[in-house]
JSON list of C-alpha atoms in Angstrom, two decimals:
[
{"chain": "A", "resi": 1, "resn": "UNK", "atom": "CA", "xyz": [70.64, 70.33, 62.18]},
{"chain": "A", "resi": 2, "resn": "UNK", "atom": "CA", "xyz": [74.58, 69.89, 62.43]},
{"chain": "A", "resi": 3, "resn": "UNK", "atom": "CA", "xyz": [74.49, 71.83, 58.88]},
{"chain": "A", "resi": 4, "resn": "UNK", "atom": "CA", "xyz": [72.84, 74.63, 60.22]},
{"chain": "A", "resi": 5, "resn": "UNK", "atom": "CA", "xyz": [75.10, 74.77, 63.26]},
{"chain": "A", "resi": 6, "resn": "UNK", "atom": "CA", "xyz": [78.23, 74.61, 61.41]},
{"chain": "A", "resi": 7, "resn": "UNK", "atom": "CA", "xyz": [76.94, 77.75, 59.35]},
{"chain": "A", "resi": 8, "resn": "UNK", "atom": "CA", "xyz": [76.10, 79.44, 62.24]},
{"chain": "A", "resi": 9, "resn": "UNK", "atom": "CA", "xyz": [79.69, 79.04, 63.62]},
{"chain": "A", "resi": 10, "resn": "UNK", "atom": "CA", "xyz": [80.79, 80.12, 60.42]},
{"chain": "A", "resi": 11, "resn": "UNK", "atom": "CA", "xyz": [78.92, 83.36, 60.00]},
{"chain": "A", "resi": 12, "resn": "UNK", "atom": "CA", "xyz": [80.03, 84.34, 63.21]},
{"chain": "A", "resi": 13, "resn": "UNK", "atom": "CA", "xyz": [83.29, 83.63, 62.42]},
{"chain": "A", "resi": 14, "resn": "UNK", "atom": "CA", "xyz": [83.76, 86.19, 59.39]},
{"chain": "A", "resi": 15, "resn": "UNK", "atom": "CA", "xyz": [81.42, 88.56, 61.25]},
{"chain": "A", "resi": 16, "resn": "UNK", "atom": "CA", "xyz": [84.27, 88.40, 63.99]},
{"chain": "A", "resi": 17, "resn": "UNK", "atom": "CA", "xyz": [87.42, 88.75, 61.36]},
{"chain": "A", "resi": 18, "resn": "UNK", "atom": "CA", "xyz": [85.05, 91.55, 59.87]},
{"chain": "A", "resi": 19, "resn": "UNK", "atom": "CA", "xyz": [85.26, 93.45, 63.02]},
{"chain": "A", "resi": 20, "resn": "UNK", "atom": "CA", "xyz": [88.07, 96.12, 63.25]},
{"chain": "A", "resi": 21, "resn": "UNK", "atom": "CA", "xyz": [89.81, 95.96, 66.04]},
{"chain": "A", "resi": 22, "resn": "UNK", "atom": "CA", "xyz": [88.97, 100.02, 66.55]},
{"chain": "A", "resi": 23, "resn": "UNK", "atom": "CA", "xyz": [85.05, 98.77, 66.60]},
{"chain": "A", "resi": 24, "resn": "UNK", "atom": "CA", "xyz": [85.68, 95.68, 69.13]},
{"chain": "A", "resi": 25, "resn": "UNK", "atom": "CA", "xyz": [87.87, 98.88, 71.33]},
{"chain": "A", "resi": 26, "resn": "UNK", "atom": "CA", "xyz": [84.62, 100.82, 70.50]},
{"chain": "A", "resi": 27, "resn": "UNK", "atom": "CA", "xyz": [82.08, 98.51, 71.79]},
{"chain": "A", "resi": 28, "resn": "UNK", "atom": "CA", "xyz": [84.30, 97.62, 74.85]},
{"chain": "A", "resi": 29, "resn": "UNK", "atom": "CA", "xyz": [84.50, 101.15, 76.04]},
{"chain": "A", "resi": 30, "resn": "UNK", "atom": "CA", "xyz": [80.80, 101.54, 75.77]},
{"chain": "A", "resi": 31, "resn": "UNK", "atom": "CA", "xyz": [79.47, 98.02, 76.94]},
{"chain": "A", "resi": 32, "resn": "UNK", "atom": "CA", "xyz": [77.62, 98.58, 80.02]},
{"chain": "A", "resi": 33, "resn": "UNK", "atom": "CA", "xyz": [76.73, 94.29, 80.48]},
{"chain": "A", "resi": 34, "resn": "UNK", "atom": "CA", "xyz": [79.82, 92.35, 81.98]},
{"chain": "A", "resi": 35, "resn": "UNK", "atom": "CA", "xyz": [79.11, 89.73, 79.31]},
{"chain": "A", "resi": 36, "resn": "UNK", "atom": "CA", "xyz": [79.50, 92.07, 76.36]},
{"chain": "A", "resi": 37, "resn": "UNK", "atom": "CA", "xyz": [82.59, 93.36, 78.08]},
{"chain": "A", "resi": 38, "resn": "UNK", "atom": "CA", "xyz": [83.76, 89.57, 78.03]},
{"chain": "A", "resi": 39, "resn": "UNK", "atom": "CA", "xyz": [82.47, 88.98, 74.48]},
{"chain": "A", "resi": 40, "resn": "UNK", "atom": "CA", "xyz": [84.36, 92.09, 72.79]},
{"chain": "A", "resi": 41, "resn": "UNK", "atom": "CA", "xyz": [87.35, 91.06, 74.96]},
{"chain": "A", "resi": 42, "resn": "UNK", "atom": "CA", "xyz": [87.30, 87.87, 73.94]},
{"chain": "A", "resi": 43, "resn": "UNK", "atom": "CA", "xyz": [87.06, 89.24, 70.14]},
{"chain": "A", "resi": 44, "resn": "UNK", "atom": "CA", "xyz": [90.02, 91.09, 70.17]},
{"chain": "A", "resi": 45, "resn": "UNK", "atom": "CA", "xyz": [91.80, 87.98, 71.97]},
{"chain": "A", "resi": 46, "resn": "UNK", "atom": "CA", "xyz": [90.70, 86.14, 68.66]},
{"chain": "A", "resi": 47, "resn": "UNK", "atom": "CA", "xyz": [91.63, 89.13, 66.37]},
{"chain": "A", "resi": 48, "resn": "UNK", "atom": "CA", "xyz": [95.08, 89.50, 67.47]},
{"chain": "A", "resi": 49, "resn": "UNK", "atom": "CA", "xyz": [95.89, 85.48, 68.30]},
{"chain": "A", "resi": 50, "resn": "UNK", "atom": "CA", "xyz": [98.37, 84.27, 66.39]},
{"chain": "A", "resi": 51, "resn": "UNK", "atom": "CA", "xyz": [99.85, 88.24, 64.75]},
{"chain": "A", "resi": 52, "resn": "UNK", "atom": "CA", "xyz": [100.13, 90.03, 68.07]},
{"chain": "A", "resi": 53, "resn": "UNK", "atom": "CA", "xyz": [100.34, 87.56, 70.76]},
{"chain": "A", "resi": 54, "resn": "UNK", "atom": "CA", "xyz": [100.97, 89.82, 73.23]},
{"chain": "A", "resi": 55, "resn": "UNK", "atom": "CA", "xyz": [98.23, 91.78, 72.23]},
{"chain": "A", "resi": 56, "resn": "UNK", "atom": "CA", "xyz": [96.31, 88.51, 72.67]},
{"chain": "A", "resi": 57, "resn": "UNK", "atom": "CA", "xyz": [97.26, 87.55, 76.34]},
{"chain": "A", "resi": 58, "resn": "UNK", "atom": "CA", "xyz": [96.29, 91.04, 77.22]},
{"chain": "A", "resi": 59, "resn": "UNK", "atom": "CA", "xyz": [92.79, 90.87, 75.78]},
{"chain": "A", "resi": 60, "resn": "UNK", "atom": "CA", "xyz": [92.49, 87.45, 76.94]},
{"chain": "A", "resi": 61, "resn": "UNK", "atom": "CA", "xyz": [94.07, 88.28, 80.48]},
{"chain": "A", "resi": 62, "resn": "UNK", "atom": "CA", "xyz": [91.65, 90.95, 81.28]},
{"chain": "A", "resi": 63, "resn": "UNK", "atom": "CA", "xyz": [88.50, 88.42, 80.13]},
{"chain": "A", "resi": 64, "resn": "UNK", "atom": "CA", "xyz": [89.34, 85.72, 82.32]},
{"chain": "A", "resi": 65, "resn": "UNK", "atom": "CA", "xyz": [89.62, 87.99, 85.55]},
{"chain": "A", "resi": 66, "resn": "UNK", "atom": "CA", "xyz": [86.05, 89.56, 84.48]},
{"chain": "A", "resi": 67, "resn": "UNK", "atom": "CA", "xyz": [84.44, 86.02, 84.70]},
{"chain": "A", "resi": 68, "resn": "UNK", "atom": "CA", "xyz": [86.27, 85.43, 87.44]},
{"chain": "A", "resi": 69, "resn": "UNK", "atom": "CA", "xyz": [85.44, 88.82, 88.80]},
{"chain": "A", "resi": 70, "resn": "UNK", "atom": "CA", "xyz": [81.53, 88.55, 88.51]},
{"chain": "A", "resi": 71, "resn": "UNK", "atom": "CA", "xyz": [81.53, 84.83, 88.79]},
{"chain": "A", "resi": 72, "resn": "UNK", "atom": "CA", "xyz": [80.06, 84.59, 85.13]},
{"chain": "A", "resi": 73, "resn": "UNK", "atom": "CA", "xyz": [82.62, 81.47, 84.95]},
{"chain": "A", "resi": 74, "resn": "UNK", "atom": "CA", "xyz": [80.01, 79.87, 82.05]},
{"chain": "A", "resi": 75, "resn": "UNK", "atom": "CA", "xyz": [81.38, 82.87, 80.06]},
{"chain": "A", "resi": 76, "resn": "UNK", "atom": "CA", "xyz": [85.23, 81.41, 80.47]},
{"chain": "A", "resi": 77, "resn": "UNK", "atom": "CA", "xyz": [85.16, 78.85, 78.35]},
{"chain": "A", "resi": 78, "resn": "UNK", "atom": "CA", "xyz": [86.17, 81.03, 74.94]},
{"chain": "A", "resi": 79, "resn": "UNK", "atom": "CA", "xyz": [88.92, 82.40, 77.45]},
{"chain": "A", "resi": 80, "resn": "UNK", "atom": "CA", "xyz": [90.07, 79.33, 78.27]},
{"chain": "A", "resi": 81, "resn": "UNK", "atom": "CA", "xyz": [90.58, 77.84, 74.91]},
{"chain": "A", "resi": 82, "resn": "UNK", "atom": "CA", "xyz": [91.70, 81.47, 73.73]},
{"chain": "A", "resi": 83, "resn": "UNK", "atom": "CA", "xyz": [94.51, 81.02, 76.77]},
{"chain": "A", "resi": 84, "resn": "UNK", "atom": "CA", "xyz": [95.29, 77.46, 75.57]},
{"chain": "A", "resi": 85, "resn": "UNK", "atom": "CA", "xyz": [95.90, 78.05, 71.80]},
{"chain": "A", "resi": 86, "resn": "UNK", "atom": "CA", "xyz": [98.55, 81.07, 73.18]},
{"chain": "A", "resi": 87, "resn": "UNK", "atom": "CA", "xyz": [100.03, 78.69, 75.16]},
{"chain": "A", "resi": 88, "resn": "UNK", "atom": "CA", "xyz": [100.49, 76.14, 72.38]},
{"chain": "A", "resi": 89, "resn": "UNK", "atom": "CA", "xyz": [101.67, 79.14, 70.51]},
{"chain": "A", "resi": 90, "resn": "UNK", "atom": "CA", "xyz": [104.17, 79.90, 72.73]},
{"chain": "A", "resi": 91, "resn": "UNK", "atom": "CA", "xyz": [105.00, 76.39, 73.53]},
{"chain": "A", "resi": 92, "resn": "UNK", "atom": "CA", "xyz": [104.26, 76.60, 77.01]},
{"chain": "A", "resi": 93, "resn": "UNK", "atom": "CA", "xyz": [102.35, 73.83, 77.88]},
{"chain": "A", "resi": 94, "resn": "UNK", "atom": "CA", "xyz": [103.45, 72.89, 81.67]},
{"chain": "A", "resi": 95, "resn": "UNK", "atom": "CA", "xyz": [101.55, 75.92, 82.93]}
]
């Protein structure tokens, strides 16, 4: 069971650094659910973490005020870490 869960969090994990970020734009622009708008967001958050930072805290930004938006808050938690690992980036832990 745990080996099977740790290759599904790997497959979606290269099917996520396959993803251009033109396709994750793509499918942002033409999701009509609030959770696929939160899932591409949070895609591009992951694509550009750690390159583009900026870039990053955009993406990641705009999917923390759509949960908080539509009150889909079980749908923050990839936000959430996505905002902490920019903050450890940035070294900005007191906020």
């Amino acid at each position: 069971m745990k080996r099977l869960a740790f290759l599904l969090i790997l497959l979606q994990s290269l099917l996520t650094l396959a993803q251009s970020p033109d396709s994750l734009l793509q499918k942002l622009r033409g999701a009509k659910e609030d959770t696929a708008k939160i899932s591409a967001l949070n895609k591009l958050t992951d694509h550009y973490l750690g390159d583009k930072n900026d870039s990053a805290l955009y993406f990641n930004e705009r999917s923390l005020a759509l949960t908080k938006q539509k009150h889909l808050e079980k749908y923050s938690f990839d936000g959430l870490y996505f905002k902490a690992q920019l903050k450890k980036l940035d070294k900005r832990y007191e906020q």
